[in-house]
Structure formats: C-alpha cells, structure tokens
Amino acid sequence: MELEERVAALERRLAALEAAAVTAAETAAASAAEAAAGRAADIGARAAGRPEPEVTDSPLWALESLKAQLAADPGDRGEDGAVVFTGAVRLPTDERYEWQFGAFTGQLFEEEWADAAESFAALGHPVRLRLLREILGGRRTAAELAEPAEIGTTGQIYHHLRQLTGAGWLKTVGRGRYEVPGARVVPLLVVLTAARP
C-alpha cells in the first residue's frame, strides 16, 4: 500500500506542475506570464486540495512550485527533494509534444545508474546527434539522411541508426523510415539542454 500512496502523491504533484506548465506555455508576453503563474498556482492548489502557493514573478517559478508541492506533503518521500522535467514542443515538421516526468531524489539514488549508460552512449557521437536532429526536422529515410555529405556513407548511417534504435532513441515506422518516439522527444531535448555549456 505504501507504494500506491507514493505513486498517488507523485501523480498529484505532477498534475499540478503540468497545469502550471501548460498555462505558462500559453502565455506570450512577460506581463501575461505573471498572470498565468497566478492562474496556474490557483489551478494546482485547487486540483490538489492544497493551499495556494505564493505567486511571484521569479524566473524560477517551476522550481518554486515544486518546492511548494514537496512542502505540502511532508510525509511522502519528498523530504530529500525531487526532480521534474517537462516540455511543450513544436518540431519543424509541425508535430507537437507535451510531456512531463518526475522522480523523488531518494528514488533516484536507489536505482542503478549504470543502467542508463547505453542510452547516454548512443547520444555520445556527433553523427548520431546530427541524425536525430535531421529526423526531428523531417528527414526519415536513410537515403534522405545521406543527403548532407558530412553525415557519412549509407553504411555508416545504418550503423548509427542501429545504435540509436537499440537505445530507444529511434524506432522504425514502415519500411526504412525512422522517427523519434513521441515519449522520447522532450527527454532528448532536455538532455541536450542539460549538456549545453
């Protein structure tokens, strides 16, 4: 029962943060962002049955919302903190993705980090990163991916595509067509954002 309670608490927190992220993503101007943060805080508080957190014009509104959510449930595993990443993305192909994921810090330290090595290794080559960018941009077949000369030969491209597919960053759709799975689009962009100098 303890696991079910923890999952339910995490789902409540993620729903409140998702409401805040969706509301904030819909705003275009900084002045509208402050109003949206107020609406998001109200939506999150009402949805979770918690007191409304203080609304600020801080650029760290997502962090502040996460901290408020953790403080609202001191009995859960959130005493050590949590991480959340989210995104609302429109690709050059006009495909749209909205995604969010979170985990308690304690849970992350209990997991085996070496299990992520293959996924990170697949991203550790400049040609593979270029292939992912090209696929997200609309090139889907090996022939289309071979058009930029600097990517390499068709054989080299297939080698890199196999590595990315094996690690789950790509999937095949139809004959000879590749795409980034929808559930991996935002995580890929999060990893790239985190790796920026």
PDB file of C-alpha atoms in Angstrom:
ATOM      1  CA  MET A   1       0.000   0.000   0.000  1.00  0.00           C
ATOM      2  CA  GLU A   2       2.929   2.334   0.690  1.00  0.00           C
ATOM      3  CA  LEU A   3       3.995   2.241  -2.984  1.00  0.00           C
ATOM      4  CA  GLU A   4       0.460   3.047  -4.157  1.00  0.00           C
ATOM      5  CA  GLU A   5       0.293   6.033  -1.795  1.00  0.00           C
ATOM      6  CA  ARG A   6       3.659   7.336  -3.017  1.00  0.00           C
ATOM      7  CA  VAL A   7       2.612   6.965  -6.657  1.00  0.00           C
ATOM      8  CA  ALA A   8      -0.696   8.745  -5.976  1.00  0.00           C
ATOM      9  CA  ALA A   9       1.133  11.613  -4.243  1.00  0.00           C
ATOM     10  CA  LEU A  10       3.582  11.910  -7.140  1.00  0.00           C
ATOM     11  CA  GLU A  11       0.726  11.918  -9.652  1.00  0.00           C
ATOM     12  CA  ARG A  12      -0.980  14.741  -7.744  1.00  0.00           C
ATOM     13  CA  ARG A  13       2.224  16.777  -7.761  1.00  0.00           C
ATOM     14  CA  LEU A  14       2.849  16.147 -11.446  1.00  0.00           C
ATOM     15  CA  ALA A  15      -0.728  17.116 -12.334  1.00  0.00           C
ATOM     16  CA  ALA A  16      -0.325  20.425 -10.507  1.00  0.00           C
ATOM     17  CA  LEU A  17       3.019  21.111 -12.187  1.00  0.00           C
ATOM     18  CA  GLU A  18       1.613  20.120 -15.582  1.00  0.00           C
ATOM     19  CA  ALA A  19      -1.245  22.585 -15.130  1.00  0.00           C
ATOM     20  CA  ALA A  20       1.317  25.279 -14.309  1.00  0.00           C
ATOM     21  CA  ALA A  21       3.480  24.380 -17.323  1.00  0.00           C
ATOM     22  CA  VAL A  22       0.557  24.314 -19.757  1.00  0.00           C
ATOM     23  CA  THR A  23      -0.746  27.644 -18.509  1.00  0.00           C
ATOM     24  CA  ALA A  24       2.704  29.227 -18.681  1.00  0.00           C
ATOM     25  CA  ALA A  25       3.362  27.833 -22.173  1.00  0.00           C
ATOM     26  CA  GLU A  26       0.200  29.529 -23.428  1.00  0.00           C
ATOM     27  CA  THR A  27       1.433  32.974 -22.440  1.00  0.00           C
ATOM     28  CA  ALA A  28       3.413  35.006 -24.940  1.00  0.00           C
ATOM     29  CA  ALA A  29       4.485  38.114 -23.031  1.00  0.00           C
ATOM     30  CA  ALA A  30       6.215  38.583 -19.690  1.00  0.00           C
ATOM     31  CA  SER A  31       3.271  40.501 -18.249  1.00  0.00           C
ATOM     32  CA  ALA A  32       0.910  37.706 -19.244  1.00  0.00           C
ATOM     33  CA  ALA A  33       3.323  35.174 -17.699  1.00  0.00           C
ATOM     34  CA  GLU A  34       2.794  36.651 -14.241  1.00  0.00           C
ATOM     35  CA  ALA A  35      -0.984  36.378 -14.585  1.00  0.00           C
ATOM     36  CA  ALA A  36      -0.638  32.843 -15.922  1.00  0.00           C
ATOM     37  CA  ALA A  37       1.547  31.856 -12.963  1.00  0.00           C
ATOM     38  CA  GLY A  38      -1.219  33.072 -10.667  1.00  0.00           C
ATOM     39  CA  ARG A  39      -3.840  31.055 -12.555  1.00  0.00           C
ATOM     40  CA  ALA A  40      -1.551  28.016 -12.602  1.00  0.00           C
ATOM     41  CA  ALA A  41      -0.937  28.244  -8.871  1.00  0.00           C
ATOM     42  CA  ASP A  42      -4.685  28.509  -8.295  1.00  0.00           C
ATOM     43  CA  ILE A  43      -5.412  25.550 -10.597  1.00  0.00           C
ATOM     44  CA  GLY A  44      -2.656  23.469  -8.967  1.00  0.00           C
ATOM     45  CA  ALA A  45      -3.844  24.320  -5.454  1.00  0.00           C
ATOM     46  CA  ARG A  46      -7.488  23.550  -6.237  1.00  0.00           C
ATOM     47  CA  ALA A  47      -6.638  20.330  -8.100  1.00  0.00           C
ATOM     48  CA  ALA A  48      -4.520  19.043  -5.234  1.00  0.00           C
ATOM     49  CA  GLY A  49      -6.788  20.369  -2.457  1.00  0.00           C
ATOM     50  CA  ARG A  50      -3.871  22.339  -1.018  1.00  0.00           C
ATOM     51  CA  PRO A  51      -3.419  25.952  -0.005  1.00  0.00           C
ATOM     52  CA  GLU A  52      -2.489  28.242  -2.869  1.00  0.00           C
ATOM     53  CA  PRO A  53       1.306  28.830  -3.039  1.00  0.00           C
ATOM     54  CA  GLU A  54       2.622  32.378  -3.125  1.00  0.00           C
ATOM     55  CA  VAL A  55       2.809  33.744  -6.677  1.00  0.00           C
ATOM     56  CA  THR A  56       5.999  35.538  -7.641  1.00  0.00           C
ATOM     57  CA  ASP A  57       7.396  36.957 -10.839  1.00  0.00           C
ATOM     58  CA  SER A  58      10.514  34.849 -10.350  1.00  0.00           C
ATOM     59  CA  PRO A  59      12.054  33.183 -13.390  1.00  0.00           C
ATOM     60  CA  LEU A  60      12.299  30.086 -11.148  1.00  0.00           C
ATOM     61  CA  TRP A  61       8.514  29.683 -10.911  1.00  0.00           C
ATOM     62  CA  ALA A  62       8.663  25.967 -11.749  1.00  0.00           C
ATOM     63  CA  LEU A  63      11.250  25.325  -9.021  1.00  0.00           C
ATOM     64  CA  GLU A  64       9.261  27.323  -6.506  1.00  0.00           C
ATOM     65  CA  SER A  65       6.107  25.390  -7.409  1.00  0.00           C
ATOM     66  CA  LEU A  66       7.937  22.076  -6.990  1.00  0.00           C
ATOM     67  CA  LYS A  67       9.254  23.126  -3.583  1.00  0.00           C
ATOM     68  CA  ALA A  68       5.766  24.210  -2.509  1.00  0.00           C
ATOM     69  CA  GLN A  69       4.344  20.859  -3.602  1.00  0.00           C
ATOM     70  CA  LEU A  70       7.031  18.965  -1.686  1.00  0.00           C
ATOM     71  CA  ALA A  71       6.429  21.050   1.433  1.00  0.00           C
ATOM     72  CA  ALA A  72       2.678  20.402   1.212  1.00  0.00           C
ATOM     73  CA  ASP A  73       3.194  16.616   1.613  1.00  0.00           C
ATOM     74  CA  PRO A  74       5.945  16.202   4.230  1.00  0.00           C
ATOM     75  CA  GLY A  75       5.003  12.572   4.919  1.00  0.00           C
ATOM     76  CA  ASP A  76       5.946  11.362   1.436  1.00  0.00           C
ATOM     77  CA  ARG A  77       9.380  10.511   0.100  1.00  0.00           C
ATOM     78  CA  GLY A  78       9.814  14.119  -0.976  1.00  0.00           C
ATOM     79  CA  GLU A  79      11.777  15.090   2.122  1.00  0.00           C
ATOM     80  CA  ASP A  80      15.017  14.704   0.136  1.00  0.00           C
ATOM     81  CA  GLY A  81      13.620  16.601  -2.847  1.00  0.00           C
ATOM     82  CA  ALA A  82      12.616  15.702  -6.364  1.00  0.00           C
ATOM     83  CA  VAL A  83      13.402  16.481  -9.974  1.00  0.00           C
ATOM     84  CA  VAL A  84      10.871  17.231 -12.672  1.00  0.00           C
ATOM     85  CA  PHE A  85      11.380  17.908 -16.344  1.00  0.00           C
ATOM     86  CA  THR A  86       8.745  18.959 -18.779  1.00  0.00           C
ATOM     87  CA  GLY A  87       8.289  20.498 -22.177  1.00  0.00           C
ATOM     88  CA  ALA A  88       5.789  21.736 -24.717  1.00  0.00           C
ATOM     89  CA  VAL A  89       7.465  21.362 -28.121  1.00  0.00           C
ATOM     90  CA  ARG A  90       6.579  22.095 -31.732  1.00  0.00           C
ATOM     91  CA  LEU A  91       9.013  20.477 -34.162  1.00  0.00           C
ATOM     92  CA  PRO A  92       9.953  21.901 -37.581  1.00  0.00           C
ATOM     93  CA  THR A  93       7.586  19.247 -39.012  1.00  0.00           C
ATOM     94  CA  ASP A  94       4.738  20.929 -37.040  1.00  0.00           C
ATOM     95  CA  GLU A  95       4.344  17.887 -34.782  1.00  0.00           C
ATOM     96  CA  ARG A  96       3.598  18.893 -31.189  1.00  0.00           C
ATOM     97  CA  TYR A  97       4.555  17.131 -27.986  1.00  0.00           C
ATOM     98  CA  GLU A  98       3.762  17.891 -24.356  1.00  0.00           C
ATOM     99  CA  TRP A  99       5.465  15.739 -21.781  1.00  0.00           C
ATOM    100  CA  GLN A 100       6.380  15.675 -18.108  1.00  0.00           C
ATOM    101  CA  PHE A 101       8.191  13.303 -15.790  1.00  0.00           C
ATOM    102  CA  GLY A 102       9.414  13.478 -12.230  1.00  0.00           C
ATOM    103  CA  ALA A 103      11.110  11.377  -9.579  1.00  0.00           C
ATOM    104  CA  PHE A 104      11.954  11.683  -5.907  1.00  0.00           C
ATOM    105  CA  THR A 105      15.650  12.205  -5.184  1.00  0.00           C
ATOM    106  CA  GLY A 106      15.756   9.217  -2.829  1.00  0.00           C
ATOM    107  CA  GLN A 107      14.285   7.008  -5.540  1.00  0.00           C
ATOM    108  CA  LEU A 108      16.966   8.122  -7.993  1.00  0.00           C
ATOM    109  CA  PHE A 109      19.741   7.245  -5.545  1.00  0.00           C
ATOM    110  CA  GLU A 110      18.250   3.787  -5.027  1.00  0.00           C
ATOM    111  CA  GLU A 111      18.347   2.989  -8.760  1.00  0.00           C
ATOM    112  CA  GLU A 112      21.332   1.578 -10.627  1.00  0.00           C
ATOM    113  CA  TRP A 113      22.774   4.450 -12.663  1.00  0.00           C
ATOM    114  CA  ALA A 114      24.820   2.133 -14.878  1.00  0.00           C
ATOM    115  CA  ASP A 115      21.544   1.042 -16.487  1.00  0.00           C
ATOM    116  CA  ALA A 116      21.456   4.423 -18.256  1.00  0.00           C
ATOM    117  CA  ALA A 117      24.919   4.005 -19.806  1.00  0.00           C
ATOM    118  CA  GLU A 118      23.702   2.546 -23.118  1.00  0.00           C
ATOM    119  CA  SER A 119      21.225   5.359 -23.604  1.00  0.00           C
ATOM    120  CA  PHE A 120      23.872   8.023 -22.922  1.00  0.00           C
ATOM    121  CA  ALA A 121      26.451   6.193 -25.041  1.00  0.00           C
ATOM    122  CA  ALA A 122      24.118   6.216 -28.030  1.00  0.00           C
ATOM    123  CA  LEU A 123      23.992  10.010 -27.799  1.00  0.00           C
ATOM    124  CA  GLY A 124      27.767  10.284 -27.407  1.00  0.00           C
ATOM    125  CA  HIS A 125      28.611  10.627 -31.105  1.00  0.00           C
ATOM    126  CA  PRO A 126      28.275  13.826 -33.152  1.00  0.00           C
ATOM    127  CA  VAL A 127      26.879  11.990 -36.191  1.00  0.00           C
ATOM    128  CA  ARG A 128      24.156  10.345 -34.085  1.00  0.00           C
ATOM    129  CA  LEU A 129      23.129  13.696 -32.670  1.00  0.00           C
ATOM    130  CA  ARG A 130      23.024  15.118 -36.204  1.00  0.00           C
ATOM    131  CA  LEU A 131      20.884  12.176 -37.342  1.00  0.00           C
ATOM    132  CA  LEU A 132      18.427  12.790 -34.506  1.00  0.00           C
ATOM    133  CA  ARG A 133      18.212  16.473 -35.408  1.00  0.00           C
ATOM    134  CA  GLU A 134      17.630  15.637 -39.076  1.00  0.00           C
ATOM    135  CA  ILE A 135      14.932  13.082 -38.205  1.00  0.00           C
ATOM    136  CA  LEU A 136      13.153  15.547 -35.921  1.00  0.00           C
ATOM    137  CA  GLY A 137      13.398  18.029 -38.796  1.00  0.00           C
ATOM    138  CA  GLY A 138      11.595  15.702 -41.212  1.00  0.00           C
ATOM    139  CA  ARG A 139      14.203  13.506 -42.902  1.00  0.00           C
ATOM    140  CA  ARG A 140      13.029   9.984 -42.178  1.00  0.00           C
ATOM    141  CA  THR A 141      14.771   7.510 -44.525  1.00  0.00           C
ATOM    142  CA  ALA A 142      18.424   6.518 -44.810  1.00  0.00           C
ATOM    143  CA  ALA A 143      18.513   7.994 -48.318  1.00  0.00           C
ATOM    144  CA  GLU A 144      17.229  11.360 -47.037  1.00  0.00           C
ATOM    145  CA  LEU A 145      19.667  11.224 -44.140  1.00  0.00           C
ATOM    146  CA  ALA A 146      22.579  10.576 -46.531  1.00  0.00           C
ATOM    147  CA  GLU A 147      21.893  13.818 -48.459  1.00  0.00           C
ATOM    148  CA  PRO A 148      24.130  16.006 -46.251  1.00  0.00           C
ATOM    149  CA  ALA A 149      27.616  14.829 -47.281  1.00  0.00           C
ATOM    150  CA  GLU A 150      29.170  15.342 -43.836  1.00  0.00           C
ATOM    151  CA  ILE A 151      26.960  12.699 -42.201  1.00  0.00           C
ATOM    152  CA  GLY A 152      28.746   9.784 -43.874  1.00  0.00           C
ATOM    153  CA  THR A 153      28.137   6.828 -46.126  1.00  0.00           C
ATOM    154  CA  THR A 154      24.920   4.845 -46.142  1.00  0.00           C
ATOM    155  CA  GLY A 155      26.687   2.005 -44.292  1.00  0.00           C
ATOM    156  CA  GLN A 156      27.896   4.380 -41.596  1.00  0.00           C
ATOM    157  CA  ILE A 157      24.430   5.900 -41.304  1.00  0.00           C
ATOM    158  CA  TYR A 158      22.830   2.467 -40.836  1.00  0.00           C
ATOM    159  CA  HIS A 159      25.392   1.674 -38.114  1.00  0.00           C
ATOM    160  CA  HIS A 160      24.454   4.847 -36.219  1.00  0.00           C
ATOM    161  CA  LEU A 161      20.722   4.276 -36.770  1.00  0.00           C
ATOM    162  CA  ARG A 162      21.059   0.785 -35.245  1.00  0.00           C
ATOM    163  CA  GLN A 163      22.786   2.239 -32.182  1.00  0.00           C
ATOM    164  CA  LEU A 164      20.057   4.853 -31.708  1.00  0.00           C
ATOM    165  CA  THR A 165      17.274   2.333 -32.285  1.00  0.00           C
ATOM    166  CA  GLY A 166      18.815  -0.160 -29.852  1.00  0.00           C
ATOM    167  CA  ALA A 167      18.952   2.503 -27.134  1.00  0.00           C
ATOM    168  CA  GLY A 168      15.344   3.550 -27.754  1.00  0.00           C
ATOM    169  CA  TRP A 169      16.069   7.000 -29.190  1.00  0.00           C
ATOM    170  CA  LEU A 170      14.654   5.928 -32.565  1.00  0.00           C
ATOM    171  CA  LYS A 171      12.068   3.496 -33.837  1.00  0.00           C
ATOM    172  CA  THR A 172      11.329   2.214 -37.303  1.00  0.00           C
ATOM    173  CA  VAL A 173       7.980   3.071 -38.824  1.00  0.00           C
ATOM    174  CA  GLY A 174       7.161   1.430 -42.103  1.00  0.00           C
ATOM    175  CA  ARG A 175       9.842   0.241 -44.433  1.00  0.00           C
ATOM    176  CA  GLY A 176      13.100   2.111 -43.948  1.00  0.00           C
ATOM    177  CA  ARG A 177      11.598   5.086 -42.118  1.00  0.00           C
ATOM    178  CA  TYR A 178      12.761   6.273 -38.714  1.00  0.00           C
ATOM    179  CA  GLU A 179      11.296   8.553 -36.086  1.00  0.00           C
ATOM    180  CA  VAL A 180      12.000   9.597 -32.536  1.00  0.00           C
ATOM    181  CA  PRO A 181       9.298   8.004 -30.329  1.00  0.00           C
ATOM    182  CA  GLY A 182       6.923  10.648 -29.013  1.00  0.00           C
ATOM    183  CA  ALA A 183       7.795   9.849 -25.397  1.00  0.00           C
ATOM    184  CA  ARG A 184      11.484  10.497 -26.157  1.00  0.00           C
ATOM    185  CA  VAL A 185      11.226  13.879 -27.924  1.00  0.00           C
ATOM    186  CA  VAL A 186      11.131  16.070 -24.815  1.00  0.00           C
ATOM    187  CA  PRO A 187      13.657  13.921 -22.875  1.00  0.00           C
ATOM    188  CA  LEU A 188      16.063  14.215 -25.825  1.00  0.00           C
ATOM    189  CA  LEU A 189      15.701  17.996 -25.830  1.00  0.00           C
ATOM    190  CA  VAL A 190      16.102  18.039 -22.021  1.00  0.00           C
ATOM    191  CA  VAL A 191      19.378  16.072 -22.291  1.00  0.00           C
ATOM    192  CA  LEU A 192      20.628  18.446 -24.987  1.00  0.00           C
ATOM    193  CA  THR A 193      19.652  21.452 -22.877  1.00  0.00           C
ATOM    194  CA  ALA A 194      21.397  19.997 -19.810  1.00  0.00           C
ATOM    195  CA  ALA A 195      24.580  19.384 -21.836  1.00  0.00           C
ATOM    196  CA  ARG A 196      24.853  22.977 -23.034  1.00  0.00           C
ATOM    197  CA  PRO A 197      27.930  24.821 -21.727  1.00  0.00           C
TER     198      PRO A 197
END
